[in-house]
XYZ file of C-alpha atoms in Angstrom:
617
model
C 0.000 0.000 0.000
C 1.185 3.419 0.013
C 0.440 3.836 3.632
C 1.467 1.542 6.360
C -0.661 -1.548 6.304
C 0.898 -4.891 7.075
C 3.326 -5.934 4.379
C 5.013 -3.452 2.004
C 6.336 -3.363 -1.895
C 9.643 -4.594 -3.665
C 11.435 -5.676 -6.873
C 12.893 -8.370 -9.284
C 14.871 -10.418 -12.363
C 16.459 -12.095 -15.573
C 18.593 -14.899 -17.196
C 22.111 -14.880 -18.633
C 20.744 -13.356 -21.831
C 18.836 -10.495 -20.319
C 15.962 -8.854 -22.102
C 15.559 -5.117 -21.881
C 12.715 -3.188 -20.349
C 12.029 -0.063 -22.336
C 10.472 3.036 -20.832
C 9.696 6.553 -21.925
C 7.512 9.101 -20.216
C 6.546 12.700 -19.731
C 8.034 16.154 -19.495
C 6.211 19.043 -17.854
C 6.940 22.709 -17.570
C 8.040 24.261 -14.266
C 5.923 26.992 -12.674
C 6.895 30.620 -12.353
C 8.240 32.116 -9.143
C 5.857 33.876 -6.742
C 6.099 35.408 -3.264
C 4.859 32.061 -1.881
C 8.455 31.057 -1.231
C 10.213 32.498 1.830
C 13.018 35.003 1.398
C 16.026 33.527 -0.425
C 18.290 34.410 2.511
C 16.144 32.234 4.788
C 16.646 29.197 2.612
C 20.368 29.929 2.205
C 20.782 30.297 5.963
C 19.026 27.003 6.577
C 21.217 25.343 3.966
C 24.400 26.800 5.454
C 23.460 25.533 8.912
C 22.971 22.049 7.506
C 26.195 21.994 5.455
C 25.936 19.666 2.498
C 23.068 17.748 4.027
C 20.334 16.321 1.851
C 17.179 16.198 3.985
C 14.231 14.171 2.742
C 10.817 14.607 4.365
C 9.056 11.273 4.966
C 5.577 10.617 6.303
C 5.889 6.939 7.137
C 7.205 5.267 10.271
C 10.019 2.764 9.951
C 8.617 -0.692 10.716
C 12.042 -2.305 11.093
C 15.659 -1.688 10.160
C 16.107 -5.434 9.706
C 15.824 -6.470 6.041
C 14.411 -9.778 7.270
C 11.358 -7.971 8.679
C 10.932 -4.619 6.926
C 8.048 -4.198 4.509
C 7.234 -0.493 4.474
C 8.640 1.584 1.673
C 10.603 3.952 3.915
C 12.373 0.978 5.510
C 13.113 -0.889 2.296
C 14.327 2.384 0.769
C 16.864 2.673 3.593
C 17.983 -0.901 2.992
C 18.598 -0.209 -0.686
C 20.955 2.554 0.415
C 22.981 0.583 2.952
C 23.095 -2.945 1.495
C 23.742 -4.316 -1.981
C 21.513 -6.911 -3.639
C 23.034 -9.415 -6.039
C 21.730 -7.314 -8.932
C 20.420 -3.802 -9.376
C 18.200 -2.170 -12.001
C 19.310 0.098 -14.801
C 18.087 3.629 -14.251
C 17.048 4.034 -17.887
C 14.954 0.953 -18.532
C 15.017 -1.282 -15.414
C 16.953 -4.165 -16.941
C 19.134 -6.085 -14.491
C 22.655 -4.716 -13.975
C 25.471 -5.806 -11.668
C 25.170 -5.248 -7.941
C 27.151 -7.413 -5.554
C 27.249 -9.909 -8.414
C 29.088 -8.974 -11.602
C 27.735 -11.897 -13.683
C 25.055 -14.573 -13.416
C 24.193 -17.530 -15.596
C 21.884 -20.525 -15.518
C 22.495 -24.165 -16.298
C 20.745 -25.537 -19.428
C 17.871 -26.910 -17.312
C 17.582 -23.541 -15.462
C 17.831 -25.305 -12.104
C 21.296 -24.105 -11.112
C 22.317 -20.457 -11.089
C 25.892 -19.317 -10.625
C 26.751 -15.756 -9.588
C 30.205 -14.192 -9.749
C 30.629 -11.978 -6.685
C 32.648 -8.816 -7.179
C 36.034 -8.512 -5.521
C 35.843 -4.748 -4.950
C 32.929 -4.636 -2.493
C 33.819 -4.302 1.176
C 31.722 -3.870 4.299
C 31.900 -0.466 5.952
C 33.941 -1.989 8.810
C 36.657 -2.929 6.314
C 35.912 -6.647 5.856
C 35.507 -8.058 2.350
C 31.968 -8.825 1.125
C 31.962 -12.378 -0.226
C 29.759 -15.109 -1.631
C 29.648 -16.586 1.866
C 27.702 -13.518 3.057
C 25.141 -14.060 0.311
C 24.893 -17.799 0.986
C 24.425 -17.172 4.705
C 21.696 -14.589 4.022
C 19.698 -16.924 1.782
C 20.226 -20.005 3.956
C 19.070 -18.113 7.033
C 15.866 -17.142 5.247
C 15.381 -20.745 4.119
C 15.801 -22.188 7.622
C 14.302 -19.526 9.895
C 10.669 -18.400 9.552
C 11.450 -15.133 11.320
C 14.159 -14.315 8.791
C 11.745 -15.138 5.951
C 9.066 -12.686 7.132
C 9.603 -9.982 4.511
C 11.286 -11.754 1.601
C 10.534 -15.424 2.042
C 8.876 -15.791 -1.356
C 12.255 -15.267 -3.031
C 13.778 -18.382 -1.461
C 10.720 -20.657 -1.217
C 11.831 -22.489 -4.370
C 15.518 -22.744 -3.378
C 16.836 -26.274 -2.830
C 20.394 -25.431 -1.810
C 22.687 -22.385 -1.654
C 26.469 -22.697 -1.398
C 29.579 -20.558 -1.719
C 32.338 -22.744 -3.287
C 34.676 -19.743 -3.202
C 34.625 -16.098 -2.008
C 33.626 -14.991 -5.520
C 31.267 -17.809 -6.498
C 27.682 -18.268 -5.311
C 25.602 -21.244 -6.462
C 21.822 -21.475 -6.024
C 20.079 -24.755 -6.817
C 16.324 -24.618 -7.451
C 13.504 -27.137 -7.010
C 12.005 -25.981 -10.314
C 12.757 -23.163 -12.800
C 12.246 -19.672 -11.395
C 11.947 -16.643 -13.647
C 13.074 -14.136 -11.021
C 16.676 -15.171 -10.522
C 18.238 -11.996 -11.902
C 16.125 -9.801 -9.660
C 16.304 -11.271 -6.184
C 15.486 -8.149 -4.234
C 17.096 -9.367 -1.048
C 19.679 -7.215 0.767
C 22.829 -9.268 1.329
C 23.937 -9.005 4.965
C 27.404 -9.281 6.568
C 27.518 -12.730 8.144
C 30.091 -11.739 10.757
C 27.614 -9.209 12.182
C 24.276 -10.951 11.750
C 25.139 -14.497 12.792
C 25.289 -13.152 16.354
C 21.524 -12.449 16.305
C 19.406 -14.774 18.407
C 15.790 -14.265 17.341
C 15.418 -12.843 13.825
C 11.673 -12.340 14.330
C 12.339 -9.726 17.023
C 15.684 -8.183 16.068
C 15.092 -4.734 14.536
C 18.737 -3.694 13.989
C 18.099 -0.312 15.611
C 20.366 -0.240 18.660
C 23.961 -0.321 17.399
C 25.354 2.378 15.087
C 26.886 2.749 12.624
C 25.221 -0.226 10.931
C 27.681 -2.300 8.900
C 26.735 -2.333 5.217
C 28.242 -2.206 1.731
C 25.863 0.138 -0.109
C 26.422 3.789 -1.079
C 25.484 5.022 2.419
C 26.189 4.000 6.017
C 23.345 4.203 8.546
C 24.732 6.253 11.443
C 21.744 7.100 13.652
C 17.998 6.562 14.039
C 15.277 7.890 16.340
C 11.759 6.480 16.151
C 9.425 8.823 14.237
C 12.118 11.509 14.146
C 14.879 10.724 11.681
C 17.170 8.274 9.926
C 20.701 9.596 9.374
C 23.167 8.261 6.819
C 26.708 9.180 5.776
C 28.411 8.456 2.444
C 30.197 5.132 2.213
C 33.624 6.257 1.013
C 34.454 2.663 0.061
C 31.428 2.114 -2.176
C 32.588 0.542 -5.427
C 30.504 2.847 -7.668
C 31.872 5.920 -5.890
C 30.686 7.819 -2.832
C 27.582 10.077 -2.846
C 28.343 13.800 -3.126
C 26.326 15.067 -0.146
C 28.008 14.933 3.280
C 24.910 13.497 4.907
C 21.477 12.162 4.003
C 18.686 12.598 6.553
C 15.204 11.133 6.272
C 13.167 13.388 8.548
C 9.749 12.265 9.757
C 6.705 14.536 9.424
C 3.348 13.207 10.534
C 1.601 16.072 8.749
C 2.056 16.673 5.019
C 1.464 20.404 5.341
C 4.289 20.619 7.883
C 6.620 18.853 5.446
C 5.681 21.284 2.669
C 6.202 24.257 4.979
C 9.644 22.891 5.856
C 10.441 22.559 2.146
C 9.403 26.165 1.521
C 11.616 27.369 4.379
C 14.578 25.375 3.141
C 14.587 23.121 6.213
C 14.247 20.054 4.018
C 15.510 19.445 0.508
C 12.772 17.149 -0.777
C 9.151 16.179 -0.085
C 6.973 13.497 -1.695
C 3.305 12.454 -1.726
C 2.118 15.980 -2.426
C -1.574 16.772 -2.668
C -2.761 18.567 -5.824
C -3.105 21.818 -3.864
C 0.408 21.522 -2.423
C 1.876 20.732 -5.838
C 0.112 23.688 -7.464
C 1.401 26.033 -4.772
C 4.971 24.737 -4.910
C 5.063 24.901 -8.704
C 4.873 28.693 -8.380
C 7.499 28.916 -5.658
C 11.028 30.146 -6.176
C 13.872 27.614 -6.045
C 11.503 24.659 -5.971
C 10.949 22.159 -8.765
C 7.923 19.862 -8.809
C 8.042 16.417 -10.366
C 4.703 14.970 -11.502
C 5.449 11.565 -13.009
C 3.407 8.445 -13.759
C 3.487 6.398 -10.579
C 4.404 2.775 -9.987
C 1.740 2.043 -7.414
C -1.956 1.412 -7.241
C -4.566 2.661 -4.796
C -7.240 0.140 -3.900
C -10.173 -0.771 -1.714
C -9.497 -4.121 -0.030
C -12.021 -6.351 1.694
C -11.406 -8.772 4.534
C -12.164 -12.205 3.023
C -11.967 -13.837 6.431
C -8.598 -13.764 8.207
C -7.052 -17.207 8.559
C -3.704 -18.868 9.071
C -1.975 -21.724 7.287
C -3.001 -24.142 10.020
C -6.647 -23.487 9.131
C -7.594 -21.366 12.131
C -9.778 -18.312 11.587
C -9.337 -15.090 13.518
C -10.283 -11.425 13.436
C -13.745 -9.933 13.220
C -14.322 -9.211 9.537
C -17.957 -8.746 8.504
C -19.405 -12.094 7.325
C -21.371 -10.380 4.541
C -18.066 -9.781 2.732
C -17.651 -13.517 2.248
C -20.366 -13.164 -0.402
C -18.919 -12.179 -3.793
C -22.141 -10.403 -4.769
C -21.851 -8.099 -1.759
C -18.233 -7.283 -2.611
C -19.103 -6.577 -6.233
C -22.045 -4.443 -5.146
C -19.725 -2.255 -3.089
C -17.382 -1.853 -6.051
C -20.270 -1.016 -8.400
C -21.291 1.659 -5.909
C -17.843 3.316 -6.013
C -17.341 6.042 -8.607
C -13.713 5.879 -9.807
C -14.096 8.840 -12.172
C -15.139 11.105 -9.315
C -12.195 9.866 -7.255
C -9.764 10.757 -10.064
C -11.356 14.136 -10.791
C -12.270 15.358 -7.313
C -9.743 13.725 -4.990
C -6.615 13.279 -7.130
C -7.642 16.228 -9.313
C -6.259 14.587 -12.408
C -2.929 13.487 -10.893
C -3.855 9.820 -11.284
C -5.257 7.369 -13.823
C -8.454 5.421 -13.239
C -7.690 1.988 -11.821
C -8.645 -1.355 -13.346
C -6.096 -4.170 -13.206
C -3.622 -4.864 -10.431
C -0.491 -3.795 -12.343
C -0.241 -0.062 -13.218
C -0.071 0.989 -16.901
C 3.535 2.119 -16.341
C 4.403 -1.572 -16.729
C 2.657 -2.128 -20.028
C 3.851 -5.697 -20.590
C 1.843 -6.875 -17.595
C -0.909 -4.265 -17.410
C -4.379 -5.805 -17.746
C -7.767 -4.288 -18.497
C -11.109 -6.053 -17.995
C -13.247 -6.695 -21.049
C -16.365 -4.600 -21.560
C -18.680 -7.304 -20.225
C -16.348 -8.068 -17.321
C -15.789 -4.528 -16.107
C -17.541 -3.425 -12.923
C -18.452 0.160 -13.734
C -20.110 2.686 -11.438
C -23.719 1.541 -11.469
C -25.780 2.141 -8.276
C -28.787 0.337 -9.779
C -26.710 -2.775 -10.430
C -25.247 -2.539 -6.930
C -28.752 -2.435 -5.455
C -29.797 -5.465 -7.492
C -26.736 -7.440 -6.352
C -27.505 -6.650 -2.730
C -31.101 -7.768 -3.220
C -29.872 -11.033 -4.759
C -27.520 -11.540 -1.815
C -30.440 -11.230 0.599
C -29.761 -7.733 1.887
C -32.926 -5.813 1.135
C -34.002 -2.379 2.312
C -36.336 -2.109 5.283
C -38.949 0.602 5.776
C -36.259 2.951 7.053
C -34.227 2.526 3.857
C -31.558 0.473 5.630
C -30.121 -2.728 4.152
C -30.638 -5.644 6.515
C -29.749 -9.316 6.372
C -31.964 -12.306 7.002
C -31.047 -12.014 10.671
C -32.481 -8.492 10.709
C -29.113 -6.874 11.396
C -28.259 -3.712 9.415
C -25.475 -3.849 6.852
C -22.829 -1.659 8.461
C -19.108 -1.773 7.646
C -15.875 -0.318 9.012
C -13.033 0.821 6.773
C -9.422 1.317 7.894
C -8.156 4.761 6.950
C -4.630 6.142 7.305
C -4.817 9.255 9.475
C -1.904 10.828 7.595
C -3.425 10.282 4.149
C -5.873 12.976 2.998
C -6.917 10.781 0.065
C -8.235 8.100 2.418
C -10.306 10.621 4.315
C -11.710 12.325 1.218
C -12.602 9.066 -0.534
C -14.070 7.722 2.704
C -16.532 10.624 2.774
C -17.592 9.978 -0.814
C -18.093 6.296 -0.061
C -20.218 7.087 2.963
C -22.462 9.108 0.653
C -22.551 6.579 -2.227
C -23.085 3.562 -0.025
C -25.474 5.430 2.251
C -27.808 5.941 -0.689
C -27.904 2.156 -1.046
C -28.763 1.750 2.609
C -25.292 0.689 3.764
C -23.594 2.226 6.789
C -19.860 2.956 6.699
C -17.652 3.994 9.600
C -14.336 5.493 8.479
C -11.732 4.623 11.117
C -8.656 6.814 10.565
C -5.702 5.580 12.607
C -2.044 6.496 12.930
C -1.229 2.797 12.894
C -3.419 0.587 10.709
C -0.957 -2.304 10.767
C -2.068 -3.772 14.079
C -5.793 -4.176 13.286
C -4.937 -5.207 9.716
C -2.600 -8.006 10.839
C -5.126 -9.098 13.448
C -7.878 -9.298 10.811
C -9.887 -6.764 12.786
C -11.330 -4.791 9.893
C -14.026 -5.074 7.244
C -12.470 -2.977 4.477
C -9.292 -0.953 4.138
C -7.609 1.507 1.812
C -4.761 -0.478 0.304
C -1.903 0.169 -2.094
C 1.453 -1.161 -3.164
C 4.446 0.113 -5.070
C 4.668 -2.296 -7.991
C 7.925 -3.180 -9.685
C 8.758 -4.017 -13.292
C 8.486 -7.676 -12.401
C 5.153 -8.295 -10.657
C 6.035 -11.564 -8.931
C 6.204 -10.214 -5.394
C 2.981 -8.208 -5.378
C 1.234 -11.257 -6.796
C 2.803 -13.549 -4.198
C 1.196 -11.662 -1.314
C -2.194 -13.015 -2.396
C -1.189 -16.671 -2.358
C -2.095 -19.185 0.336
C 1.630 -19.535 1.093
C 1.698 -15.900 2.251
C -0.764 -16.525 5.091
C 0.666 -16.452 8.630
C 1.652 -19.858 10.011
C -0.625 -19.363 13.031
C -2.903 -16.508 14.171
C -0.061 -15.276 16.387
C 2.456 -15.076 13.559
C 3.018 -12.428 10.900
C 2.700 -13.587 7.323
C 3.539 -11.897 4.047
C -0.132 -11.762 3.050
C -1.735 -8.490 2.074
C -5.321 -9.211 3.084
C -5.645 -12.957 3.671
C -6.668 -13.962 0.135
C -6.236 -17.695 -0.474
C -7.608 -18.933 -3.783
C -6.503 -22.254 -5.327
C -6.967 -21.127 -8.941
C -4.912 -18.001 -8.295
C -2.202 -20.137 -6.665
C -2.057 -22.442 -9.669
C -1.583 -19.502 -12.024
C 1.052 -18.011 -9.718
C 3.099 -21.216 -9.740
C 2.955 -21.383 -13.530
C 4.059 -17.769 -14.094
C 6.950 -18.122 -11.650
C 8.415 -20.977 -13.678
C 7.695 -19.480 -17.126
C 10.734 -18.048 -18.936
C 8.925 -17.132 -22.145
C 8.049 -13.434 -21.804
C 4.790 -13.476 -23.739
C 3.517 -16.619 -22.041
C 4.431 -15.312 -18.610
C 2.731 -11.976 -19.287
C -0.427 -13.829 -20.315
C -0.408 -15.808 -17.059
C 0.081 -12.624 -15.039
C -2.917 -11.086 -16.798
C -4.990 -14.179 -16.047
C -4.062 -13.742 -12.377
C -5.235 -10.138 -12.437
C -8.465 -11.204 -14.073
C -8.965 -13.759 -11.303
C -8.327 -11.155 -8.612
C -10.775 -8.823 -10.301
C -13.537 -11.411 -10.624
C -13.274 -12.695 -7.070
C -13.841 -9.134 -5.904
C -11.513 -9.100 -2.936
C -9.841 -5.936 -4.194
C -11.022 -2.919 -6.158
C -8.155 -0.966 -7.739
C -9.540 2.556 -7.834
C -6.574 4.579 -9.116
C -2.953 4.647 -10.229
C -1.670 7.839 -8.544
C 1.105 9.918 -10.041
C 4.342 10.392 -8.117
C 3.980 14.047 -7.134
C 7.061 15.355 -5.342
C 9.298 18.421 -5.132
C 12.851 19.447 -4.279
C 14.807 22.666 -3.712
C 17.024 23.682 -6.608
C 19.103 25.923 -4.303
C 20.112 22.778 -2.392
C 20.125 20.142 -5.149
C 21.751 20.994 -8.464
C 20.797 17.755 -10.191
C 19.314 14.383 -9.328
C 18.358 11.271 -11.296
C 14.795 10.075 -11.702
C 13.884 6.447 -12.403
C 13.204 5.784 -15.170
C 15.674 8.461 -16.205
C 13.138 9.982 -18.588
C 10.136 11.223 -16.649
C 10.345 8.920 -13.632
C 10.098 9.299 -9.872
C 12.630 10.168 -7.168
C 11.175 8.759 -3.952
C 10.761 5.002 -3.632
C 12.944 3.990 -6.555
C 13.892 0.408 -7.360
C 17.475 1.225 -6.486
C 19.602 3.954 -4.878
C 20.023 6.191 -7.917
C 18.266 9.361 -6.731
C 20.098 10.004 -3.480
C 23.375 8.493 -4.652
C 23.377 10.706 -7.767
C 22.239 13.954 -6.104
C 24.668 16.851 -6.605
C 24.743 19.746 -4.095
C 23.769 23.135 -5.494
C 27.145 24.614 -4.526
C 29.137 21.835 -6.225
C 31.653 23.042 -8.815
C 30.488 20.501 -11.413
C 28.631 17.222 -11.803
C 31.624 15.181 -12.852
C 33.549 12.700 -10.774
C 33.106 9.165 -9.572
C 30.162 9.834 -7.290
C 26.567 10.389 -8.247
C 26.650 12.255 -11.488
C 23.105 13.000 -12.507
C 20.916 13.930 -15.387
C 18.666 16.278 -13.472
C 15.608 15.141 -15.378
C 13.027 16.168 -12.793
C 10.303 18.317 -14.297
C 7.658 20.708 -13.099
C 3.907 20.456 -12.897
C 1.802 22.302 -15.424
C 1.438 20.638 -18.779
C -0.573 17.496 -19.355
C 1.373 14.302 -18.719
C 2.028 11.888 -21.516
C 3.249 8.407 -20.730
C 4.482 5.721 -23.067
C 6.271 2.979 -21.201
C 7.440 0.055 -23.298
C 8.459 -2.934 -21.244
C 10.144 -5.814 -23.016
C 10.510 -7.359 -19.588
C 11.860 -10.704 -18.706
C 11.896 -10.084 -15.040
C 12.788 -7.278 -12.691
C 11.578 -6.291 -9.178
C 9.673 -6.188 -6.007
C 8.383 -4.615 -2.838
C 5.196 -3.348 -1.387
C 3.528 -0.217 -0.248
C 0.330 1.704 0.746
C -0.875 5.278 0.698
C 2.027 6.055 2.932
C 3.913 3.583 0.911
C 4.118 -0.031 1.507
C 6.558 -1.525 -0.544
């Protein structure tokens, strides 16, 4: 989701002969300066006080600094900065490029993958990063359920992982797996992590600096205050150019925008249309309005359950009826949501995968599509046995009124605005809706104590992970455990399709299977994708001279499938953009003109992670 519901969003892969993922997008004009921005000397003073510090405003709490547990976008974004994966993703078109591994190749039967580990990657404490670190990371996830909490789906098909030498990693599979060049798993230093006792409880937030081998070193963290990082001078691609990177927490979006205007922060994301319009006119601020990589959805509780068959939570039993779920979706006006809430900074939702990833994007057929149709919704409710009484209230056969609760993120204005519309639309049908806006929606969500919820995930070029969170295997082992499931969906037909697409190396055939999975999700009615929001964000040009978006042409800055934005950022007072650090293209563009997106994805595989309205990766 893009908020903070249970699990978050990630990324993925390829074979020895890697197929490219093409992408092109929009360019918008920047707004003119107005007195909305504070005096230039204010911003310069704030910048001088901070030195060459790049401060990023974030609105999401860190769920864990352990890669074994973290699922929120802010946390996984930190992990991309401090640890290397085996592979990374090209900033131009998302194809797999070297990370900790310099090469990878499969055996003829695709059951054995061999990775060559680079010799010039060292941990920030000076020790060499080796294949043994990678083997230990994967083996720990394979053997320990706690360590498999966040990324277990990546290793579920692994038979054996070994490190025959410091530069050679071998992974043996049970069956072919089409995500082997995009294993979005941070590789951890064995000499540090093998000391951990209980991986299900270790949050990696007590000892600093944290040992890593990425472009940054995590130096300090305070809950709901900040995450501080310093450049890793030993990083093999070259050190970042800023002296420090700070992710600063703001519970309120308006406060983050005010801080950006004052020069107290360098960057802010998740802007509302009103905030973006105001900032587009401000001096020394550039707004980026790019096609997003996430979806915004309405999720229903299909009945929380665990792998051992036990049911828990208190979801409304009426939602077990597909007709009721489809009635609610037919009573939800997506066009109004796009026009009135997102004010055009989004595309109407349909399939599970956003149109940015065209190879996998799916649209329902005309006779399959559930359009806004209150009359049809009323008929479906009648068929399901929920008819109106004399007071105009829908009641079941037991005489109880049809009243639902929906989880809303207190920090997300979209949730609140859409919740009000839904109360009106559903109220006209005789359905009651209580909008429960909470600072922390994760606890009731994981406990199954909800009827509906605003959901969302950051989707990656390869959709495997966001599809995996709806499989039966993602359910928690017991009601007391935490699974990787999004909202407890467990459907045998969906699982069968998931297994087939995972093992399919033919691009066209795999894409067809992924579309069949989306069609199945759509028809079962457990989720209603309402919108694909744009990435609307802004940064100060008097603090950042240039910075790289992803994709490089018309992409986003926050929540990338790599570390390119913050690694590439060049301070405004830098002499030039050359050197071995983060040279950048500075392709961020302003808000104003209409966005045009044409993303061509000749994908073989590529990414993962989840998100919500606050951003679950």
